Amino acid sequence: MNKKASKSAMSNKIFLGFWFVLFATLILVINWLFRMPVHKADELVLRFSTTKSQLADLKAIHADFLLHYNQADNLLSTADSKAESDAKSIIADIRRDLTLYKANYSLVRKKEVSASLERFSESLSSFESSLNDFFLISHERGNLKSGLISQWLGLSRTLINAISQNNGVQAGSIFRIKDLENQYLLTRDIRTLENISVLVEEIRNQINFEESGIRYEDFDRYTSLTGNLVLIEKRMGSDGVPGVITSMQQSMQTLQDDFQEVSALIAEKSEKGRTWWALARYFFIILIVALYIYLFINVFSIVDPLQQLAGFAQKIARGEFPEDHVSCGNLSDMKDVKNALDKHVASLRDKHAFTSSMNQDILDAALDLQGENDELG
């Protein structure tokens, strides 16, 4: 009997332990599942912060390009400049991030976010195109050591050195050109180049190439280089003058505006998503807790069945034959106790009926014993 009771108690402990572990596991799994979308949203916002930082670096490099372009010793005019490689690397990183954003289903399924990402991608492509044009023109224009500027100034020195010392008028005109060259290098004013072209034509009409010591081919080449610089400056443009610089500035502003738009949309959607998933997580956790409370009260509880059985036994002790229905749920031990009490009540009822028959001299009444140990029977 002790072994049976011990085994039953152990079974109950294992049963309760199993349900507790299952309950804790469900809570942890639900919490993990509903935290995943929130975690992904946080990662997305963090990546957008990185993209924002990259965009700020790109804007700084863009401003640096414009600043150096107006300098005669423009170090960014070389094809292997670090600033140029940094700009291309940043654009590649932003484009890679864009690919990840577009692959995120939670983003692209929202039409306004998807459209905003497309606009941002187009703005990035537009800025990259303007930047590449800027690089090409900058490389072609060059600086004091390379490109058209270097050739132009070198040829100017050749012309000055070739002028006869006795020809003061021609020498003064050439030195006037030199002054205009210096002015152009400081201001990048196309009108200065045009003034140089006009002055060169005047000298061309007045000069005697045989006596001056200036080669006609050098003069024509200098004129051609000046014209090429005029075309470059017109293509490049400046503040308020249409050209590559203006296009690049507009593209940068559009790029920033489009990024601000998509960033605001994603921040808004992420915040709503976090709120929704948090509410859903708490709802399911509360639902599971409520379900377990219900199960333990109505199915696995031993408190209520014990109270019912206690009331049932007290009625027997008072001499009653109770017919109460005792709900024992799925607890096997409670069912055994209930069945035993039901049999005991039935046995007492039979004995009461047999005794009543004897008192009424009904001697053929029969009594079924509950077993060999039924001493009362």
Coordinates of N, CA, C and O in Angstrom, one line a residue, residues 164 270 293:
S164 N 61.2 87.9 -78.9 CA 62.5 88.6 -79.0 C 62.5 89.7 -78.0 O 61.5 90.4 -77.7
S270 N 8.5 50.9 -38.6 CA 9.2 50.1 -37.6 C 8.6 50.3 -36.2 O 8.4 49.3 -35.4
I293 N -4.1 28.4 -16.1 CA -4.9 28.6 -14.9 C -6.2 27.8 -15.0 O -6.6 27.1 -14.1

